[in-house]
PDB file of N, CA, C and O in Angstrom:
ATOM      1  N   UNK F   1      49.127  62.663 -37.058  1.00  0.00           N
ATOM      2  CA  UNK F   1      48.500  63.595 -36.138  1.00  0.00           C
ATOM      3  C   UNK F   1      47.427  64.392 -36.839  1.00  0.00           C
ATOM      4  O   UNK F   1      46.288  64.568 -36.408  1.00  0.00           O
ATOM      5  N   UNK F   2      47.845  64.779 -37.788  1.00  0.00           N
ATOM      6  CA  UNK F   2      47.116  65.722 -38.542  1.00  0.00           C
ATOM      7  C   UNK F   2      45.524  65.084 -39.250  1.00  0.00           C
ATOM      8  O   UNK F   2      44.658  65.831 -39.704  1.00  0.00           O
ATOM      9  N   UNK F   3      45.433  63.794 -39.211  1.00  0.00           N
ATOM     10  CA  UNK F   3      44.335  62.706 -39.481  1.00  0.00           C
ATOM     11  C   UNK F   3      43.419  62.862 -38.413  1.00  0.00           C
ATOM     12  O   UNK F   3      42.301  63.375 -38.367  1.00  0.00           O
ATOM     13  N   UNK F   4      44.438  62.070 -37.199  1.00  0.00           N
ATOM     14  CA  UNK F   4      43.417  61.780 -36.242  1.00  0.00           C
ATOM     15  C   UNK F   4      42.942  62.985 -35.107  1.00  0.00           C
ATOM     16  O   UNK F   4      42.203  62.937 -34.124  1.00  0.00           O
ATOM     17  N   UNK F   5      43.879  64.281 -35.851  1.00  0.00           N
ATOM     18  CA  UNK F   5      43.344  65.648 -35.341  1.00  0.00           C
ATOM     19  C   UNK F   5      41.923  65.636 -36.280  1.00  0.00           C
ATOM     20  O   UNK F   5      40.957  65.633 -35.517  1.00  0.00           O
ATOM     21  N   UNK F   6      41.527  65.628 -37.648  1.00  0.00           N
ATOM     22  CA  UNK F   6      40.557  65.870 -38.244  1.00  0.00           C
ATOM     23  C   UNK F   6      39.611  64.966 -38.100  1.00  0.00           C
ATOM     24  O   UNK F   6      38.480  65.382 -38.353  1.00  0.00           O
ATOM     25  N   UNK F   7      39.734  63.489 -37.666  1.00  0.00           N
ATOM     26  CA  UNK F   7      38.906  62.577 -37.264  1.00  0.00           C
ATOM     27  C   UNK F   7      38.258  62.724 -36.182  1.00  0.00           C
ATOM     28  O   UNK F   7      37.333  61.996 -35.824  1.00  0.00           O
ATOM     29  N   UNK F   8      38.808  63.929 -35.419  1.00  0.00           N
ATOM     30  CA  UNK F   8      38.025  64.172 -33.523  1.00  0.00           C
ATOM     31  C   UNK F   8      37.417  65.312 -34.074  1.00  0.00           C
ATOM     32  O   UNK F   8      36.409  65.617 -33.436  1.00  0.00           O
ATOM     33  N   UNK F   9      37.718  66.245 -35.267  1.00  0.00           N
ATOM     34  CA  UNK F   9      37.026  66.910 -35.199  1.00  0.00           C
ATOM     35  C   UNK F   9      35.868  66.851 -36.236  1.00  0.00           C
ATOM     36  O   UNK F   9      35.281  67.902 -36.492  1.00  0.00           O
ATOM     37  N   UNK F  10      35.419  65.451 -36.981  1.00  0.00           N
ATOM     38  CA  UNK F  10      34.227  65.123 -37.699  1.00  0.00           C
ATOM     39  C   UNK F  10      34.900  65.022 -39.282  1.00  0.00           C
ATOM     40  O   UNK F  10      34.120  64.751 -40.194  1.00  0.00           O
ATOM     41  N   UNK F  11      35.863  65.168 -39.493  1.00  0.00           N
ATOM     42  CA  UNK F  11      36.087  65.301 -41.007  1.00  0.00           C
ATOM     43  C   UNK F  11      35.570  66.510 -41.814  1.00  0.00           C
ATOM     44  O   UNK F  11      34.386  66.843 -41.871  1.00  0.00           O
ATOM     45  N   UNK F  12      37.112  67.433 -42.740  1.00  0.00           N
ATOM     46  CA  UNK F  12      36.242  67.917 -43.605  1.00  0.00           C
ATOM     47  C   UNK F  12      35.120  67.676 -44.228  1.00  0.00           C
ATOM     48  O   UNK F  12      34.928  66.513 -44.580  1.00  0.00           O
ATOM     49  N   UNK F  13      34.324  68.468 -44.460  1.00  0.00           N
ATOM     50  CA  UNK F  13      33.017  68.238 -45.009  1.00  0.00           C
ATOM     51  C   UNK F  13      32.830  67.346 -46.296  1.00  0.00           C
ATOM     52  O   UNK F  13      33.286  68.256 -46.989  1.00  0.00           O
ATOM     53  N   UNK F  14      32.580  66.439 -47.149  1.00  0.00           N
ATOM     54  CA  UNK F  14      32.796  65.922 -48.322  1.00  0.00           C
ATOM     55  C   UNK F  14      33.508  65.307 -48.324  1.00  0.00           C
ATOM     56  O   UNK F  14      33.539  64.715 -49.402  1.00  0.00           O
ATOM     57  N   UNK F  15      34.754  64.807 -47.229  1.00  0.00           N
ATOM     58  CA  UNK F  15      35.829  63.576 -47.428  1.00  0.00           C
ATOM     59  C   UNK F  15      36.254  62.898 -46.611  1.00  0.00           C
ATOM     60  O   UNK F  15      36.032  63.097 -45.417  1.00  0.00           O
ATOM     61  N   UNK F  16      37.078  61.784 -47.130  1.00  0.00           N
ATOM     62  CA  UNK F  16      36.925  60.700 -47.031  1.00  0.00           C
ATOM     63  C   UNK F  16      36.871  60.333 -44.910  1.00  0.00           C
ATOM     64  O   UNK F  16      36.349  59.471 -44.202  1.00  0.00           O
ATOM     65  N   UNK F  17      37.566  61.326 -44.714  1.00  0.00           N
ATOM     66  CA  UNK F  17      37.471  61.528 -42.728  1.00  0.00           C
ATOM     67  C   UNK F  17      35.914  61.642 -42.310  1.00  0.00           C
ATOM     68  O   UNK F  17      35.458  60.805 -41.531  1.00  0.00           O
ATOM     69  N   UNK F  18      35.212  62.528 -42.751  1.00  0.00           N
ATOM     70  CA  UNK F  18      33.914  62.704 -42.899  1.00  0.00           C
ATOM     71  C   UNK F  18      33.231  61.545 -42.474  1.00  0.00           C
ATOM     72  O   UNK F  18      32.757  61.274 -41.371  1.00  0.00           O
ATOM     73  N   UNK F  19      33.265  60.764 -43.762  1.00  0.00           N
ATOM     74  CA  UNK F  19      32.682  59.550 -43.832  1.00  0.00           C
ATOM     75  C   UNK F  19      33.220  58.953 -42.445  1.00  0.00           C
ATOM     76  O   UNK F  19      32.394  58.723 -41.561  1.00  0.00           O
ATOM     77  N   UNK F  20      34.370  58.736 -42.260  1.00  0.00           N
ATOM     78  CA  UNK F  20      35.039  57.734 -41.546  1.00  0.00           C
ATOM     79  C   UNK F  20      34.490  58.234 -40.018  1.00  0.00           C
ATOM     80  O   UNK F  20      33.842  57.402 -39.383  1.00  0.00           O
ATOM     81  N   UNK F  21      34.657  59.177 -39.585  1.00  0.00           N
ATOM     82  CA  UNK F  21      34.945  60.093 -38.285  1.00  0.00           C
ATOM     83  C   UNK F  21      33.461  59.002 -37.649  1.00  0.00           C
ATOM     84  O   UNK F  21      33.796  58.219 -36.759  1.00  0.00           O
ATOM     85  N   UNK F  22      32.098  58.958 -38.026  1.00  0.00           N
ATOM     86  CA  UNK F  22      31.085  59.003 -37.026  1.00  0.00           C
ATOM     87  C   UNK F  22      31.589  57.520 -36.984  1.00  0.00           C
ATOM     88  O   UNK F  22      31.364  57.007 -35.888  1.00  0.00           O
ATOM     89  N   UNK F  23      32.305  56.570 -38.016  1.00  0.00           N
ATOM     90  CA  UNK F  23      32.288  55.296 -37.617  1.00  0.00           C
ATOM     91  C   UNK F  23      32.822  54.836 -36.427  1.00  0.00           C
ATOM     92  O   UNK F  23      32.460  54.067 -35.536  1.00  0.00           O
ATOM     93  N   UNK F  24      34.098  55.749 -36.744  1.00  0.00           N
ATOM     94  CA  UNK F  24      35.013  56.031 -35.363  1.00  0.00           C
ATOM     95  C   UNK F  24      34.792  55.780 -34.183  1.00  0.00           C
ATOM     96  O   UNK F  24      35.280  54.962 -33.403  1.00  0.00           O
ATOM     97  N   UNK F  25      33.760  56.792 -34.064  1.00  0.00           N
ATOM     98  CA  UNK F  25      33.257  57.378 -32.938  1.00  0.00           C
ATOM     99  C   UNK F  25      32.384  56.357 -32.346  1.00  0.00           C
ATOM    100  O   UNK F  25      32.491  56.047 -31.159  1.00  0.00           O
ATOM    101  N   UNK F  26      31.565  55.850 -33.096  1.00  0.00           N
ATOM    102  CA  UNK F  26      30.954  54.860 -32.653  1.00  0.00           C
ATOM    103  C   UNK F  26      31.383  53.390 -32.521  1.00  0.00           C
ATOM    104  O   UNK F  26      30.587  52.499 -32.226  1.00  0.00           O
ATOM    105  N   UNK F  27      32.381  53.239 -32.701  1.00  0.00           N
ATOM    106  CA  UNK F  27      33.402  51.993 -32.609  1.00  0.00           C
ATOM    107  C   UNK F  27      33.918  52.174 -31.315  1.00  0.00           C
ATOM    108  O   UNK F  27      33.637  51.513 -30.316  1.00  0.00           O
ATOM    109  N   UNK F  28      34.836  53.295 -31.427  1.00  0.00           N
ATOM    110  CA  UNK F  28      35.158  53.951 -29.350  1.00  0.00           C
ATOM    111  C   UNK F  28      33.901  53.755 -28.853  1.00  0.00           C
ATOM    112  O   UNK F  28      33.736  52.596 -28.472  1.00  0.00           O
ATOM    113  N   UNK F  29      32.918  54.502 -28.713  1.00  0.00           N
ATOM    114  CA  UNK F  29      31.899  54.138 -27.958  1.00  0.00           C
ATOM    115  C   UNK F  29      31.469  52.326 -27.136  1.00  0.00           C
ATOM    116  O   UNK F  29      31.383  51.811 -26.021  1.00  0.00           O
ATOM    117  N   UNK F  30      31.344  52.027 -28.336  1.00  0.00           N
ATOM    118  CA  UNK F  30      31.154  50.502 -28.395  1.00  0.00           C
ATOM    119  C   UNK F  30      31.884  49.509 -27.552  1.00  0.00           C
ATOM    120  O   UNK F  30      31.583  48.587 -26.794  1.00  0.00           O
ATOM    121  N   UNK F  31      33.181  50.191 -28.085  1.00  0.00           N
ATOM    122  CA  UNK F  31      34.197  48.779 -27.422  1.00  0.00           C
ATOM    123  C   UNK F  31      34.043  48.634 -25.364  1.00  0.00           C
ATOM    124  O   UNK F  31      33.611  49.241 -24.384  1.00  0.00           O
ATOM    125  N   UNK F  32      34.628  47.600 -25.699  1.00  0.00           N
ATOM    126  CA  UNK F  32      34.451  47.272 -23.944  1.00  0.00           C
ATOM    127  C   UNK F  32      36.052  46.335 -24.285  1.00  0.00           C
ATOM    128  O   UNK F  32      36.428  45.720 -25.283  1.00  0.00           O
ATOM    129  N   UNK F  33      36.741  46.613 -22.851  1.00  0.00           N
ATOM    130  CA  UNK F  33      37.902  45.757 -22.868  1.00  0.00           C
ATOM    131  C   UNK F  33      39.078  45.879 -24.133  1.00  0.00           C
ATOM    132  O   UNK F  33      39.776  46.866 -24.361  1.00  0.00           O
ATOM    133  N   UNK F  34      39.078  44.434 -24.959  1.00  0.00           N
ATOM    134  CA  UNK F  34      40.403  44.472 -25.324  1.00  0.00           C
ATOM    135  C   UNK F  34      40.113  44.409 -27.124  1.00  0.00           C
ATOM    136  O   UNK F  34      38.965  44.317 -27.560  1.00  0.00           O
ATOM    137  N   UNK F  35      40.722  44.442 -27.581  1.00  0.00           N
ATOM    138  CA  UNK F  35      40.018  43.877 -29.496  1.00  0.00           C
ATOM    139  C   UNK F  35      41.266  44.130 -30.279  1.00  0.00           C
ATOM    140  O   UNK F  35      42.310  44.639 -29.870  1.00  0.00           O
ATOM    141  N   UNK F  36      40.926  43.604 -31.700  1.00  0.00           N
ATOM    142  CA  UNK F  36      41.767  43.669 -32.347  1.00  0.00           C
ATOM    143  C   UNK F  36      41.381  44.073 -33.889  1.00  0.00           C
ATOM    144  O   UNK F  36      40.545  43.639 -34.682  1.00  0.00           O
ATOM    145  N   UNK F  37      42.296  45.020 -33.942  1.00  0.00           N
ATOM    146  CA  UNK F  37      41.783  45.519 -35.434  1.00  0.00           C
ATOM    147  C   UNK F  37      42.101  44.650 -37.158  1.00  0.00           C
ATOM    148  O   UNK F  37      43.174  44.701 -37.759  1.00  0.00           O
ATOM    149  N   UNK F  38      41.600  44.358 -37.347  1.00  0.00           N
ATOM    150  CA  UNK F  38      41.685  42.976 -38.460  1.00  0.00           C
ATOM    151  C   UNK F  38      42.031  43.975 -39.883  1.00  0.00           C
ATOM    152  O   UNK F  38      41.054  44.500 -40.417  1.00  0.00           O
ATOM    153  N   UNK F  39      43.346  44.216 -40.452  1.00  0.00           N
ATOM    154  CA  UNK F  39      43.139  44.873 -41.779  1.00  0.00           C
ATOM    155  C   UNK F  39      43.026  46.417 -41.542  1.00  0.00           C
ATOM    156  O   UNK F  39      42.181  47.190 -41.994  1.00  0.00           O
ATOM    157  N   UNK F  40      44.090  46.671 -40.719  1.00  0.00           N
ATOM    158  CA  UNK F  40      43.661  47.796 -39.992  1.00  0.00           C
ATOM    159  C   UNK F  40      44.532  49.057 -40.952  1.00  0.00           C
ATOM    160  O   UNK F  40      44.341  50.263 -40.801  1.00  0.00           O
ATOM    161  N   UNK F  41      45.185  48.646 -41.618  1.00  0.00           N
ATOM    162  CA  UNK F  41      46.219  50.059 -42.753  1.00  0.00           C
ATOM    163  C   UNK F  41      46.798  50.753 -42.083  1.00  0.00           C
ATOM    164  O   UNK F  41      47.878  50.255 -41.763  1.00  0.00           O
ATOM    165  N   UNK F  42      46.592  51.893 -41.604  1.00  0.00           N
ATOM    166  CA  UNK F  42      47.740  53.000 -40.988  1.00  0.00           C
ATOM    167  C   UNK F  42      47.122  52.975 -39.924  1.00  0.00           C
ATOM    168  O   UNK F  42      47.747  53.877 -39.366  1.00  0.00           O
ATOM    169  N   UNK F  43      46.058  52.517 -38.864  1.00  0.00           N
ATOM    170  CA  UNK F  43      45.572  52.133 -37.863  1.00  0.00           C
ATOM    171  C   UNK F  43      45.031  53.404 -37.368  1.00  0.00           C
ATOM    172  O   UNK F  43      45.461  53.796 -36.283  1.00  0.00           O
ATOM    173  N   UNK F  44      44.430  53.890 -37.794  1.00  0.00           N
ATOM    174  CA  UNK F  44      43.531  55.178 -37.192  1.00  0.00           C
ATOM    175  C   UNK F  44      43.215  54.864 -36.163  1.00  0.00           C
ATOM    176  O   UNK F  44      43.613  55.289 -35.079  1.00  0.00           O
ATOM    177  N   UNK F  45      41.805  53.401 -36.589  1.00  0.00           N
ATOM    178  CA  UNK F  45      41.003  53.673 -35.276  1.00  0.00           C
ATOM    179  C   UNK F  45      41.569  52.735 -34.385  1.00  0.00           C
ATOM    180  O   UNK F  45      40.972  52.604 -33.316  1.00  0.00           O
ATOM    181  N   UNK F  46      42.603  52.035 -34.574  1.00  0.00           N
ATOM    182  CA  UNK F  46      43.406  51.333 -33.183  1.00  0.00           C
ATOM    183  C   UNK F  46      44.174  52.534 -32.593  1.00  0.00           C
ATOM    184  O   UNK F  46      44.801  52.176 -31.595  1.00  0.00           O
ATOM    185  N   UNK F  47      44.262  53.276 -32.757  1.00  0.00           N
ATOM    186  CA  UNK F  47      45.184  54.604 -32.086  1.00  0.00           C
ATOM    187  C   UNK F  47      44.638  55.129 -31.432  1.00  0.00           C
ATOM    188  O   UNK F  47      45.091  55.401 -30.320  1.00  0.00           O
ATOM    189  N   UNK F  48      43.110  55.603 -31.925  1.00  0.00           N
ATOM    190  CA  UNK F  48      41.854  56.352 -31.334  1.00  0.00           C
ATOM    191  C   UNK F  48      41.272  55.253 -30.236  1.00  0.00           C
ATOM    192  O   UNK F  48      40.745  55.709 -29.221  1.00  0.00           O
ATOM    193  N   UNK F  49      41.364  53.632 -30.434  1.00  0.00           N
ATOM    194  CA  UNK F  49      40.903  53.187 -29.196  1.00  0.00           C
ATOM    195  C   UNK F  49      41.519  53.033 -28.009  1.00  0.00           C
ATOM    196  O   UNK F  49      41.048  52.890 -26.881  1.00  0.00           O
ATOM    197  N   UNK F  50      43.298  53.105 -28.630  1.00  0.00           N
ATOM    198  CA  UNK F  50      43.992  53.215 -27.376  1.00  0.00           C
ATOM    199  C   UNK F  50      44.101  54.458 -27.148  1.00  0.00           C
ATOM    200  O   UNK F  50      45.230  54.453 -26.659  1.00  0.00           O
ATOM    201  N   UNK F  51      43.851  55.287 -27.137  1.00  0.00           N
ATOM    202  CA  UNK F  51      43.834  56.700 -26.916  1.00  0.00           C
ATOM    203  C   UNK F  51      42.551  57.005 -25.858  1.00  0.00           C
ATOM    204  O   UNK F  51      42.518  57.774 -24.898  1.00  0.00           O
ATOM    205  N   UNK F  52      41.545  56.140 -26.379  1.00  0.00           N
ATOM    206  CA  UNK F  52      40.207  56.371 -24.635  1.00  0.00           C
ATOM    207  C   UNK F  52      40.678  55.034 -24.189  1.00  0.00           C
ATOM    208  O   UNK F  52      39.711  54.312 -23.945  1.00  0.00           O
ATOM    209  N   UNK F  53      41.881  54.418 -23.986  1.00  0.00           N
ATOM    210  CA  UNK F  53      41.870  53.309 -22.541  1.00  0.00           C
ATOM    211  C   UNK F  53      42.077  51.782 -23.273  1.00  0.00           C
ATOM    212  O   UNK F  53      42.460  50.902 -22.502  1.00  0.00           O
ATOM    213  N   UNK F  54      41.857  51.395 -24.694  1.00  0.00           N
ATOM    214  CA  UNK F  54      41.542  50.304 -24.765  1.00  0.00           C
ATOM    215  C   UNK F  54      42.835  49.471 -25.297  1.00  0.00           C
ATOM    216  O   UNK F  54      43.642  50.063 -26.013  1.00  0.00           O
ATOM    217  N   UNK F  55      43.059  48.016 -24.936  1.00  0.00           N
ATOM    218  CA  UNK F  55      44.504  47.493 -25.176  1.00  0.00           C
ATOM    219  C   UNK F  55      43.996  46.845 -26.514  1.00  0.00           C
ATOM    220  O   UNK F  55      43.126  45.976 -26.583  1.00  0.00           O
ATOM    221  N   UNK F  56      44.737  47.455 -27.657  1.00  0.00           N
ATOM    222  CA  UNK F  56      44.365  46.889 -28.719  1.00  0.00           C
ATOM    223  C   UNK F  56      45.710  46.324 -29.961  1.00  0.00           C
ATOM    224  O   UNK F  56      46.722  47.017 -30.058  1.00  0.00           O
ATOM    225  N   UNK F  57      45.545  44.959 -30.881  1.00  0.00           N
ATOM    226  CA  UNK F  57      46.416  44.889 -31.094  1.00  0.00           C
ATOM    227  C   UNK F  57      45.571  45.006 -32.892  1.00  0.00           C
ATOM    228  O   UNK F  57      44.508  44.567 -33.332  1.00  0.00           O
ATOM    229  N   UNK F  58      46.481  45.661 -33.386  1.00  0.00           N
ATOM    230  CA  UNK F  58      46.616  46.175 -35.241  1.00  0.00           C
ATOM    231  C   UNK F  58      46.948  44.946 -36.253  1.00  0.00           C
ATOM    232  O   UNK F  58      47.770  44.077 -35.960  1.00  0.00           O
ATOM    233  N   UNK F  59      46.459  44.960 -37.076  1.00  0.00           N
ATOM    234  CA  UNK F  59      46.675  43.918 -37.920  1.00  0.00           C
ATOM    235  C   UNK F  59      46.630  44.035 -39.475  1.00  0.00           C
ATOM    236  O   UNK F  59      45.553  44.201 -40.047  1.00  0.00           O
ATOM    237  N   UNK F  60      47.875  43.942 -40.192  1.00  0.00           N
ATOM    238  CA  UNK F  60      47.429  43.836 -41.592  1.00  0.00           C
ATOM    239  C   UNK F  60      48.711  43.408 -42.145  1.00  0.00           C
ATOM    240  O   UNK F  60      49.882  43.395 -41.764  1.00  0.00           O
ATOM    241  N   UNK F  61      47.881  42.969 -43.465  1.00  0.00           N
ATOM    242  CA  UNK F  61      49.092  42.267 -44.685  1.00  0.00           C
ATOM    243  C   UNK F  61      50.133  43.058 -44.820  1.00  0.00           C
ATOM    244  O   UNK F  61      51.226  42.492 -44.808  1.00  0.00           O
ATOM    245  N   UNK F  62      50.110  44.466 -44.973  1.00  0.00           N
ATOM    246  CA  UNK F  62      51.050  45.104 -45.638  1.00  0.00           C
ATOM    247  C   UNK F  62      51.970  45.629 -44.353  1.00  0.00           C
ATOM    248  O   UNK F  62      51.813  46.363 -43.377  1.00  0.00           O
ATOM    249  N   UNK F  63      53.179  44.697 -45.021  1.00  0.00           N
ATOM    250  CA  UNK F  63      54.388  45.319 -43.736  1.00  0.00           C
ATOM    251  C   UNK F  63      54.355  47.019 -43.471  1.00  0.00           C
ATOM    252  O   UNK F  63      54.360  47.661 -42.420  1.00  0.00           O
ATOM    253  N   UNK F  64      54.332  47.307 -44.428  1.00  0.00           N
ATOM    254  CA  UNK F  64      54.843  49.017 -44.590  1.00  0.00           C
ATOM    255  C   UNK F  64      54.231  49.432 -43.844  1.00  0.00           C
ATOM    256  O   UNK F  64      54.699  49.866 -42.791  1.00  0.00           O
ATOM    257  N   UNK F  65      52.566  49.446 -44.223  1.00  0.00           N
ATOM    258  CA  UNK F  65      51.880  50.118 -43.442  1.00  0.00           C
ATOM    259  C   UNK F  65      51.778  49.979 -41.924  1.00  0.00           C
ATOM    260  O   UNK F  65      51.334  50.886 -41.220  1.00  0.00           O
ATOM    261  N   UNK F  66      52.315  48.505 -41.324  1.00  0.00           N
ATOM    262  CA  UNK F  66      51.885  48.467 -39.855  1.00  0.00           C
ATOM    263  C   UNK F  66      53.549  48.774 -39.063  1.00  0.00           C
ATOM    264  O   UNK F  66      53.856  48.991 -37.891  1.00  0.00           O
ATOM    265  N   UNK F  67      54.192  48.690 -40.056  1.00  0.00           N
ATOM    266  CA  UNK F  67      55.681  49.409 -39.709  1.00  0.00           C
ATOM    267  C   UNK F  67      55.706  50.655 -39.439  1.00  0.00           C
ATOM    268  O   UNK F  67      56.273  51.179 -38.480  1.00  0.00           O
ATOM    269  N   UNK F  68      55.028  51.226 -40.364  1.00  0.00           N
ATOM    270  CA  UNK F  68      54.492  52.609 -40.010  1.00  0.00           C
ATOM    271  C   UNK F  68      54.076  53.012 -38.517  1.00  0.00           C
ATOM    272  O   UNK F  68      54.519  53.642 -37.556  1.00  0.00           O
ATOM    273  N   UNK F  69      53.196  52.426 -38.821  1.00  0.00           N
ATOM    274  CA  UNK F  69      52.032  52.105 -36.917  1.00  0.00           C
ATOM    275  C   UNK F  69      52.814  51.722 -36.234  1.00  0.00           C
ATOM    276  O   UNK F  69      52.664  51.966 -35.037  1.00  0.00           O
ATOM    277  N   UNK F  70      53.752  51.114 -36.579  1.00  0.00           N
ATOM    278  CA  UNK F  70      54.364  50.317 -34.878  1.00  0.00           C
ATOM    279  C   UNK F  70      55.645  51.471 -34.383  1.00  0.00           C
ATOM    280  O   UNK F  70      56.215  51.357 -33.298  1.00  0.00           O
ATOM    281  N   UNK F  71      55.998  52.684 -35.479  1.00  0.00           N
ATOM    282  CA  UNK F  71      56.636  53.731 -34.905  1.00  0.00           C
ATOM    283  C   UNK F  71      56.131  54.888 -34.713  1.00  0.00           C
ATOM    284  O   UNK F  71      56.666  55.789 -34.068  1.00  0.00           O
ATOM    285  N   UNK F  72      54.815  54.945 -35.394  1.00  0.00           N
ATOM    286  CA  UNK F  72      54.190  56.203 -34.817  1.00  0.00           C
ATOM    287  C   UNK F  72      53.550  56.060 -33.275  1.00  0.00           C
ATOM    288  O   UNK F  72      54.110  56.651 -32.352  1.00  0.00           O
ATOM    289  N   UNK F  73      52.246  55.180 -33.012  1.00  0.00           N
ATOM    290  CA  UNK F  73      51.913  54.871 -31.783  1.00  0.00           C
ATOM    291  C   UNK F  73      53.199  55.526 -30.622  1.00  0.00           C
ATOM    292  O   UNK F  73      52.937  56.559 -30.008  1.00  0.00           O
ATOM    293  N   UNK F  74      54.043  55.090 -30.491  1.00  0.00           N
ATOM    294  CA  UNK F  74      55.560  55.027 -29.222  1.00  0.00           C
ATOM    295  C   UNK F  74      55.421  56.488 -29.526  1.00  0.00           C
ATOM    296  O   UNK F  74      55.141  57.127 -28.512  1.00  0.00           O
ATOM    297  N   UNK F  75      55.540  57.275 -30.708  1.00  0.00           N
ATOM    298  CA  UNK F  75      55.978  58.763 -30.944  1.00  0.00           C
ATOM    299  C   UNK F  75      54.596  59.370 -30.517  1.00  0.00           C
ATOM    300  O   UNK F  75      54.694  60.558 -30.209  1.00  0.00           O
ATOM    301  N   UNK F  76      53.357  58.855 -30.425  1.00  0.00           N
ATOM    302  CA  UNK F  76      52.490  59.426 -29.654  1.00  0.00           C
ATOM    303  C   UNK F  76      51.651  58.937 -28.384  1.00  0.00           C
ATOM    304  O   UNK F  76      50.479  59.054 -28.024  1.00  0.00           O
ATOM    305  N   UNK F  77      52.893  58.288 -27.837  1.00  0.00           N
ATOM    306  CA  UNK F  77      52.554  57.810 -26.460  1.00  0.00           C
ATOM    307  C   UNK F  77      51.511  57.185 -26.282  1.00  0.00           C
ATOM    308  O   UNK F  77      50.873  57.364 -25.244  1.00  0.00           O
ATOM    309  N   UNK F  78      51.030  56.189 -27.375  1.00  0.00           N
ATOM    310  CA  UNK F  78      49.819  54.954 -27.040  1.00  0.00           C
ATOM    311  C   UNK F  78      50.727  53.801 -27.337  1.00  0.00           C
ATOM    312  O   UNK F  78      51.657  53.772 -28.143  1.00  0.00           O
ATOM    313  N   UNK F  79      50.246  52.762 -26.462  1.00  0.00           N
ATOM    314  CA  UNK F  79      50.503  51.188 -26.319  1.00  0.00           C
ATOM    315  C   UNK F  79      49.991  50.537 -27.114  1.00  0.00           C
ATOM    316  O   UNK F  79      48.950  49.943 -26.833  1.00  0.00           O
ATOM    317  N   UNK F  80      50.538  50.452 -28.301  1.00  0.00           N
ATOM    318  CA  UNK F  80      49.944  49.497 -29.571  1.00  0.00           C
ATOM    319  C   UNK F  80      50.424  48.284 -29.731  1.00  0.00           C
ATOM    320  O   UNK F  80      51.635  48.318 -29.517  1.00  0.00           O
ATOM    321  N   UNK F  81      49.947  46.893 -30.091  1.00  0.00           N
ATOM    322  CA  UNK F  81      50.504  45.896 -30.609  1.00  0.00           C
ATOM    323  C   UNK F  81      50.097  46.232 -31.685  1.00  0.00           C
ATOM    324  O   UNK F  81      49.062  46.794 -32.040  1.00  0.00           O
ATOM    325  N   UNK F  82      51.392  45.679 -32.469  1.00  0.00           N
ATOM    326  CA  UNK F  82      50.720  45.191 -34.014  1.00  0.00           C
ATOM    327  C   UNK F  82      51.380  43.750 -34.506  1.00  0.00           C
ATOM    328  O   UNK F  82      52.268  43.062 -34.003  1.00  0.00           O
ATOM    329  N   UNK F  83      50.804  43.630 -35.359  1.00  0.00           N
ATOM    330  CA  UNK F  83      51.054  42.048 -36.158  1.00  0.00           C
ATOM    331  C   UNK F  83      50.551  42.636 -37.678  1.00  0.00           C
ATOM    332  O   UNK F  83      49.738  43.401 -38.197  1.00  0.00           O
ATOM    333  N   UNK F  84      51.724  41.633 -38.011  1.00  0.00           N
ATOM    334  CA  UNK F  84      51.989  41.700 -40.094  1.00  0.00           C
ATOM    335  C   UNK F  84      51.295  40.345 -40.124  1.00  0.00           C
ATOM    336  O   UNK F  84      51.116  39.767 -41.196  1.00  0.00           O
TER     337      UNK F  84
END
């Protein structure tokens, strides 16, 4: 929460959200329909796309991390697929 609270609001100044936040933003913008995040880690911006409307499914090597994702999403009421 505390991420993708600082990711809506542009990233501290100098880090690493910063950087990330306008990509974000312009990725939501962008999308149309359905996609899938390829290598996605703790799935920020699959959270943030299902969060404006979009059915998206998460993807990455590392179990942990999309294990992670596949119990946070439900605890913040977005519809995530994911795949290991």
């Amino acid at each position: 929460r505390n991420t993708l609270r600082e990711l809506g609001r542009g990233g501290a100044p100098g880090g690493t959200n910063a950087g990330m936040a306008p990509v974000h933003d312009r990725a939501v913008e962008l999308a149309v329909g359905s996609g899938v995040e390829l290598g996605c880690c703790f799935g920020f911006l699959s959270l943030q796309l299902v969060a404006a409307g979009h059915e998206v499914t998460a993807v990455d090597l590392s179990a942990g991390t999309v294990r992670l994702l596949s119990r946070v999403a439900p605890a913040l009421d977005l519809p995530l697929h994911t795949v290991t």
